[in-house]
mmCIF file with all atom_site columns, C-alpha atoms in Angstrom:
data_model
loop_
_atom_site.group_PDB
_atom_site.id
_atom_site.type_symbol
_atom_site.label_atom_id
_atom_site.label_alt_id
_atom_site.label_comp_id
_atom_site.label_asym_id
_atom_site.label_entity_id
_atom_site.label_seq_id
_atom_site.pdbx_PDB_ins_code
_atom_site.Cartn_x
_atom_site.Cartn_y
_atom_site.Cartn_z
_atom_site.occupancy
_atom_site.B_iso_or_equiv
_atom_site.pdbx_formal_charge
_atom_site.auth_seq_id
_atom_site.auth_comp_id
_atom_site.auth_asym_id
_atom_site.auth_atom_id
_atom_site.pdbx_PDB_model_num
ATOM 1   C CA . PHE A 1 1   ? -53.958 -17.975 -4.120 1.00 72.00 ? 1   PHE A CA 1
ATOM 2   C CA . LYS A 1 2   ? -51.911 -21.139 -4.866 1.00 80.00 ? 2   LYS A CA 1
ATOM 3   C CA . ASP A 1 3   ? -50.987 -23.366 -2.104 1.00 85.00 ? 3   ASP A CA 1
ATOM 4   C CA . THR A 1 4   ? -49.047 -26.883 -1.695 1.00 90.00 ? 4   THR A CA 1
ATOM 5   C CA . ILE A 1 5   ? -49.266 -28.539 1.396  1.00 89.00 ? 5   ILE A CA 1
ATOM 6   C CA . GLN A 1 6   ? -47.333 -32.077 1.857  1.00 91.00 ? 6   GLN A CA 1
ATOM 7   C CA . TRP A 1 7   ? -46.815 -34.148 4.772  1.00 90.00 ? 7   TRP A CA 1
ATOM 8   C CA . TYR A 1 8   ? -44.656 -37.173 4.216  1.00 93.00 ? 8   TYR A CA 1
ATOM 9   C CA . GLY A 1 9   ? -42.065 -39.696 5.888  1.00 95.00 ? 9   GLY A CA 1
ATOM 10  C CA . PRO A 1 10  ? -41.796 -42.973 6.940  1.00 96.00 ? 10  PRO A CA 1
ATOM 11  C CA . TRP A 1 11  ? -44.661 -45.166 8.493  1.00 95.00 ? 11  TRP A CA 1
ATOM 12  C CA . LEU A 1 12  ? -44.701 -47.895 11.061 1.00 97.00 ? 12  LEU A CA 1
ATOM 13  C CA . GLY A 1 13  ? -48.005 -49.846 11.372 1.00 97.00 ? 13  GLY A CA 1
ATOM 14  C CA . LEU A 1 14  ? -49.901 -53.105 11.660 1.00 97.00 ? 14  LEU A CA 1
ATOM 15  C CA . ASP A 1 15  ? -52.787 -54.482 9.842  1.00 96.00 ? 15  ASP A CA 1
ATOM 16  C CA . THR A 1 16  ? -54.841 -57.550 11.119 1.00 97.00 ? 16  THR A CA 1
ATOM 17  C CA . THR A 1 17  ? -57.926 -59.659 9.467  1.00 95.00 ? 17  THR A CA 1
ATOM 18  C CA . THR A 1 18  ? -60.218 -61.559 11.420 1.00 96.00 ? 18  THR A CA 1
ATOM 19  C CA . LYS A 1 19  ? -62.943 -64.053 10.233 1.00 95.00 ? 19  LYS A CA 1
ATOM 20  C CA . LEU A 1 20  ? -65.961 -63.299 12.695 1.00 95.00 ? 20  LEU A CA 1
ATOM 21  C CA . THR A 1 21  ? -68.223 -65.650 11.320 1.00 95.00 ? 21  THR A CA 1
ATOM 22  C CA . GLN A 1 22  ? -68.736 -67.757 8.358  1.00 93.00 ? 22  GLN A CA 1
ATOM 23  C CA . ARG A 1 23  ? -69.497 -64.771 6.267  1.00 95.00 ? 23  ARG A CA 1
ATOM 24  C CA . TRP A 1 24  ? -68.392 -62.093 8.281  1.00 96.00 ? 24  TRP A CA 1
ATOM 25  C CA . THR A 1 25  ? -64.618 -60.468 8.286  1.00 96.00 ? 25  THR A CA 1
ATOM 26  C CA . MET A 1 26  ? -63.378 -57.502 10.021 1.00 97.00 ? 26  MET A CA 1
ATOM 27  C CA . THR A 1 27  ? -59.881 -55.816 9.412  1.00 96.00 ? 27  THR A CA 1
ATOM 28  C CA . ALA A 1 28  ? -58.321 -53.184 11.366 1.00 98.00 ? 28  ALA A CA 1
ATOM 29  C CA . GLY A 1 29  ? -55.068 -51.238 11.464 1.00 97.00 ? 29  GLY A CA 1
ATOM 30  C CA . ALA A 1 30  ? -53.192 -48.436 12.855 1.00 98.00 ? 30  ALA A CA 1
ATOM 31  C CA . ALA A 1 31  ? -49.641 -46.572 12.012 1.00 97.00 ? 31  ALA A CA 1
ATOM 32  C CA . TYR A 1 32  ? -47.327 -44.253 13.357 1.00 97.00 ? 32  TYR A CA 1
ATOM 33  C CA . GLN A 1 33  ? -45.813 -41.987 11.096 1.00 96.00 ? 33  GLN A CA 1
ATOM 34  C CA . LEU A 1 34  ? -42.645 -39.302 11.693 1.00 95.00 ? 34  LEU A CA 1
ATOM 35  C CA . ALA A 1 35  ? -43.831 -36.641 9.809  1.00 94.00 ? 35  ALA A CA 1
ATOM 36  C CA . PHE A 1 36  ? -42.241 -34.108 7.733  1.00 93.00 ? 36  PHE A CA 1
ATOM 37  C CA . TYR A 1 37  ? -44.343 -31.044 6.635  1.00 93.00 ? 37  TYR A CA 1
ATOM 38  C CA . ASN A 1 38  ? -43.726 -28.732 3.810  1.00 93.00 ? 38  ASN A CA 1
ATOM 39  C CA . ASN A 1 39  ? -46.141 -25.869 2.630  1.00 92.00 ? 39  ASN A CA 1
ATOM 40  C CA . SER A 1 40  ? -45.730 -23.212 -0.054 1.00 92.00 ? 40  SER A CA 1
ATOM 41  C CA . GLY A 1 41  ? -47.856 -20.542 -1.661 1.00 90.00 ? 41  GLY A CA 1
ATOM 42  C CA . ASN A 1 42  ? -47.905 -17.414 -3.233 1.00 86.00 ? 42  ASN A CA 1
ATOM 43  C CA . TRP A 1 43  ? -50.932 -14.841 -3.923 1.00 79.00 ? 43  TRP A CA 1
ATOM 44  C CA . GLU A 1 44  ? -51.498 -11.379 -5.152 1.00 74.00 ? 44  GLU A CA 1
ATOM 45  C CA . ILE A 1 45  ? -53.407 -8.482  -3.603 1.00 69.00 ? 45  ILE A CA 1
ATOM 46  C CA . PRO A 1 46  ? -55.372 -6.284  -5.935 1.00 70.00 ? 46  PRO A CA 1
ATOM 47  C CA . PRO A 1 47  ? -54.938 -3.682  -7.074 1.00 68.00 ? 47  PRO A CA 1
ATOM 48  C CA . SER A 1 48  ? -50.832 -4.609  -7.089 1.00 67.00 ? 48  SER A CA 1
ATOM 49  C CA . GLN A 1 49  ? -49.907 -7.203  -9.369 1.00 67.00 ? 49  GLN A CA 1
ATOM 50  C CA . THR A 1 50  ? -46.819 -7.960  -7.284 1.00 72.00 ? 50  THR A CA 1
ATOM 51  C CA . GLN A 1 51  ? -46.674 -11.500 -5.942 1.00 76.00 ? 51  GLN A CA 1
ATOM 52  C CA . ASN A 1 52  ? -46.316 -12.662 -1.997 1.00 85.00 ? 52  ASN A CA 1
ATOM 53  C CA . THR A 1 53  ? -44.814 -15.934 -1.123 1.00 88.00 ? 53  THR A CA 1
ATOM 54  C CA . MET A 1 54  ? -44.971 -17.973 1.843  1.00 89.00 ? 54  MET A CA 1
ATOM 55  C CA . HIS A 1 55  ? -42.906 -21.242 2.872  1.00 92.00 ? 55  HIS A CA 1
ATOM 56  C CA . GLN A 1 56  ? -43.535 -23.370 5.836  1.00 92.00 ? 56  GLN A CA 1
ATOM 57  C CA . HIS A 1 57  ? -41.697 -26.351 7.181  1.00 93.00 ? 57  HIS A CA 1
ATOM 58  C CA . GLY A 1 58  ? -41.053 -28.952 10.126 1.00 93.00 ? 58  GLY A CA 1
ATOM 59  C CA . THR A 1 59  ? -41.306 -32.094 11.658 1.00 94.00 ? 59  THR A CA 1
ATOM 60  C CA . GLY A 1 60  ? -44.184 -33.428 13.676 1.00 93.00 ? 60  GLY A CA 1
ATOM 61  C CA . GLN A 1 61  ? -46.078 -36.937 14.146 1.00 94.00 ? 61  GLN A CA 1
ATOM 62  C CA . SER A 1 62  ? -49.004 -38.605 12.844 1.00 95.00 ? 62  SER A CA 1
ATOM 63  C CA . VAL A 1 63  ? -51.285 -41.497 13.954 1.00 97.00 ? 63  VAL A CA 1
ATOM 64  C CA . SER A 1 64  ? -53.841 -43.005 11.709 1.00 97.00 ? 64  SER A CA 1
ATOM 65  C CA . GLY A 1 65  ? -56.158 -46.199 12.005 1.00 97.00 ? 65  GLY A CA 1
ATOM 66  C CA . HIS A 1 66  ? -58.689 -47.675 10.024 1.00 97.00 ? 66  HIS A CA 1
ATOM 67  C CA . VAL A 1 67  ? -61.521 -50.468 10.178 1.00 97.00 ? 67  VAL A CA 1
ATOM 68  C CA . ARG A 1 68  ? -63.049 -52.495 7.747  1.00 97.00 ? 68  ARG A CA 1
ATOM 69  C CA . ILE A 1 69  ? -66.395 -55.035 8.103  1.00 97.00 ? 69  ILE A CA 1
ATOM 70  C CA . ALA A 1 70  ? -67.442 -56.971 5.146  1.00 96.00 ? 70  ALA A CA 1
ATOM 71  C CA . TYR A 1 71  ? -70.355 -59.583 4.623  1.00 97.00 ? 71  TYR A CA 1
ATOM 72  C CA . GLU A 1 72  ? -69.649 -62.226 1.984  1.00 95.00 ? 72  GLU A CA 1
ATOM 73  C CA . VAL A 1 73  ? -72.886 -62.329 0.084  1.00 96.00 ? 73  VAL A CA 1
ATOM 74  C CA . VAL A 1 74  ? -71.851 -65.244 -2.390 1.00 94.00 ? 74  VAL A CA 1
ATOM 75  C CA . LYS A 1 75  ? -68.152 -66.874 -2.857 1.00 90.00 ? 75  LYS A CA 1
ATOM 76  C CA . SER A 1 76  ? -65.731 -64.038 -3.664 1.00 91.00 ? 76  SER A CA 1
ATOM 77  C CA . VAL A 1 77  ? -68.228 -61.056 -3.579 1.00 95.00 ? 77  VAL A CA 1
ATOM 78  C CA . SER A 1 78  ? -68.595 -59.174 -0.493 1.00 96.00 ? 78  SER A CA 1
ATOM 79  C CA . LEU A 1 79  ? -70.371 -56.181 0.650  1.00 97.00 ? 79  LEU A CA 1
ATOM 80  C CA . GLY A 1 80  ? -68.992 -53.805 3.539  1.00 97.00 ? 80  GLY A CA 1
ATOM 81  C CA . GLY A 1 81  ? -67.974 -50.521 4.999  1.00 97.00 ? 81  GLY A CA 1
ATOM 82  C CA . GLU A 1 82  ? -64.536 -49.082 5.869  1.00 97.00 ? 82  GLU A CA 1
ATOM 83  C CA . ALA A 1 83  ? -63.860 -46.078 8.167  1.00 98.00 ? 83  ALA A CA 1
ATOM 84  C CA . ASP A 1 84  ? -60.385 -44.458 8.539  1.00 97.00 ? 84  ASP A CA 1
ATOM 85  C CA . MET A 1 85  ? -58.866 -41.534 10.626 1.00 97.00 ? 85  MET A CA 1
ATOM 86  C CA . ALA A 1 86  ? -55.713 -39.704 10.815 1.00 96.00 ? 86  ALA A CA 1
ATOM 87  C CA . TRP A 1 87  ? -54.247 -37.079 13.143 1.00 96.00 ? 87  TRP A CA 1
ATOM 88  C CA . LYS A 1 88  ? -51.274 -35.251 11.986 1.00 94.00 ? 88  LYS A CA 1
ATOM 89  C CA . TRP A 1 89  ? -49.540 -32.448 14.060 1.00 93.00 ? 89  TRP A CA 1
ATOM 90  C CA . LEU A 1 90  ? -46.133 -30.376 13.912 1.00 91.00 ? 90  LEU A CA 1
ATOM 91  C CA . HIS A 1 91  ? -44.437 -29.528 16.958 1.00 86.00 ? 91  HIS A CA 1
ATOM 92  C CA . ASN A 1 92  ? -41.116 -27.965 15.065 1.00 88.00 ? 92  ASN A CA 1
ATOM 93  C CA . GLY A 1 93  ? -41.407 -25.398 12.187 1.00 92.00 ? 93  GLY A CA 1
ATOM 94  C CA . HIS A 1 94  ? -40.497 -22.362 10.787 1.00 93.00 ? 94  HIS A CA 1
ATOM 95  C CA . ASP A 1 95  ? -42.453 -19.874 8.723  1.00 91.00 ? 95  ASP A CA 1
ATOM 96  C CA . SER A 1 96  ? -41.183 -17.537 6.048  1.00 91.00 ? 96  SER A CA 1
ATOM 97  C CA . ARG A 1 97  ? -43.243 -15.153 4.397  1.00 87.00 ? 97  ARG A CA 1
ATOM 98  C CA . ASN A 1 98  ? -42.078 -12.180 2.000  1.00 86.00 ? 98  ASN A CA 1
ATOM 99  C CA . PHE A 1 99  ? -44.577 -9.634  0.788  1.00 79.00 ? 99  PHE A CA 1
ATOM 100 C CA . ALA A 1 100 ? -43.931 -7.489  -2.143 1.00 74.00 ? 100 ALA A CA 1
ATOM 101 C CA . GLY A 1 101 ? -41.742 -4.118  -1.353 1.00 64.00 ? 101 GLY A CA 1
ATOM 102 C CA . THR A 1 102 ? -41.057 -5.079  2.006  1.00 74.00 ? 102 THR A CA 1
ATOM 103 C CA . THR A 1 103 ? -38.707 -7.305  3.777  1.00 76.00 ? 103 THR A CA 1
ATOM 104 C CA . THR A 1 104 ? -38.962 -11.441 4.642  1.00 84.00 ? 104 THR A CA 1
ATOM 105 C CA . VAL A 1 105 ? -40.801 -12.125 7.963  1.00 87.00 ? 105 VAL A CA 1
ATOM 106 C CA . LYS A 1 106 ? -39.780 -15.173 9.608  1.00 89.00 ? 106 LYS A CA 1
ATOM 107 C CA . SER A 1 107 ? -41.313 -16.851 12.613 1.00 91.00 ? 107 SER A CA 1
ATOM 108 C CA . LYS A 1 108 ? -41.482 -20.358 14.404 1.00 91.00 ? 108 LYS A CA 1
ATOM 109 C CA . LEU A 1 109 ? -44.408 -22.442 13.678 1.00 87.00 ? 109 LEU A CA 1
ATOM 110 C CA . THR A 1 110 ? -46.034 -23.666 16.951 1.00 80.00 ? 110 THR A CA 1
ATOM 111 C CA . LYS A 1 111 ? -49.049 -25.461 16.039 1.00 82.00 ? 111 LYS A CA 1
ATOM 112 C CA . VAL A 1 112 ? -49.904 -26.867 12.483 1.00 86.00 ? 112 VAL A CA 1
ATOM 113 C CA . THR A 1 113 ? -52.280 -29.596 12.983 1.00 89.00 ? 113 THR A CA 1
ATOM 114 C CA . THR A 1 114 ? -54.856 -31.809 10.548 1.00 91.00 ? 114 THR A CA 1
ATOM 115 C CA . ARG A 1 115 ? -57.529 -34.261 11.005 1.00 94.00 ? 115 ARG A CA 1
ATOM 116 C CA . SER A 1 116 ? -59.173 -36.433 8.388  1.00 95.00 ? 116 SER A CA 1
ATOM 117 C CA . PHE A 1 117 ? -62.162 -38.677 8.540  1.00 97.00 ? 117 PHE A CA 1
ATOM 118 C CA . GLY A 1 118 ? -63.196 -40.975 5.846  1.00 97.00 ? 118 GLY A CA 1
ATOM 119 C CA . GLY A 1 119 ? -66.167 -43.485 5.580  1.00 98.00 ? 119 GLY A CA 1
ATOM 120 C CA . ARG A 1 120 ? -67.010 -45.824 2.322  1.00 97.00 ? 120 ARG A CA 1
ATOM 121 C CA . LEU A 1 121 ? -69.506 -48.691 1.412  1.00 97.00 ? 121 LEU A CA 1
ATOM 122 C CA . THR A 1 122 ? -67.613 -51.260 -0.554 1.00 96.00 ? 122 THR A CA 1
ATOM 123 C CA . LEU A 1 123 ? -68.378 -53.907 -3.022 1.00 96.00 ? 123 LEU A CA 1
ATOM 124 C CA . THR A 1 124 ? -65.488 -56.484 -3.376 1.00 93.00 ? 124 THR A CA 1
ATOM 125 C CA . LYS A 1 125 ? -64.976 -59.085 -6.067 1.00 94.00 ? 125 LYS A CA 1
ATOM 126 C CA . ALA A 1 126 ? -62.447 -61.637 -5.582 1.00 88.00 ? 126 ALA A CA 1
ATOM 127 C CA . PHE A 1 127 ? -60.593 -63.335 -8.441 1.00 90.00 ? 127 PHE A CA 1
#
């Protein structure tokens, strides 16, 4: 099975950095995206060697955010942590599937969503 998924489109957002104390800094941000979605794939079902294909596309929205906190250990070296999250959803889409030896099946996509969460420990050196 081979599959390629793409979410793309323009973003609008803001970031802010705040010095909490002499050594602690916090950065936060959020963004909104007008999202476009493409998904295409193909697969084989044994024992047949013929390929089946699938293509999906549509439009939707995305919201993402991140937060980072850092402690300056010595001048220009910081330790910290980051967290980010993103939610994407499709609200207007189409699905087309072609099964080997049959006609193409087309339908509307009513719900495609993705959520992602990430966290990192950071060591930063400023030059």
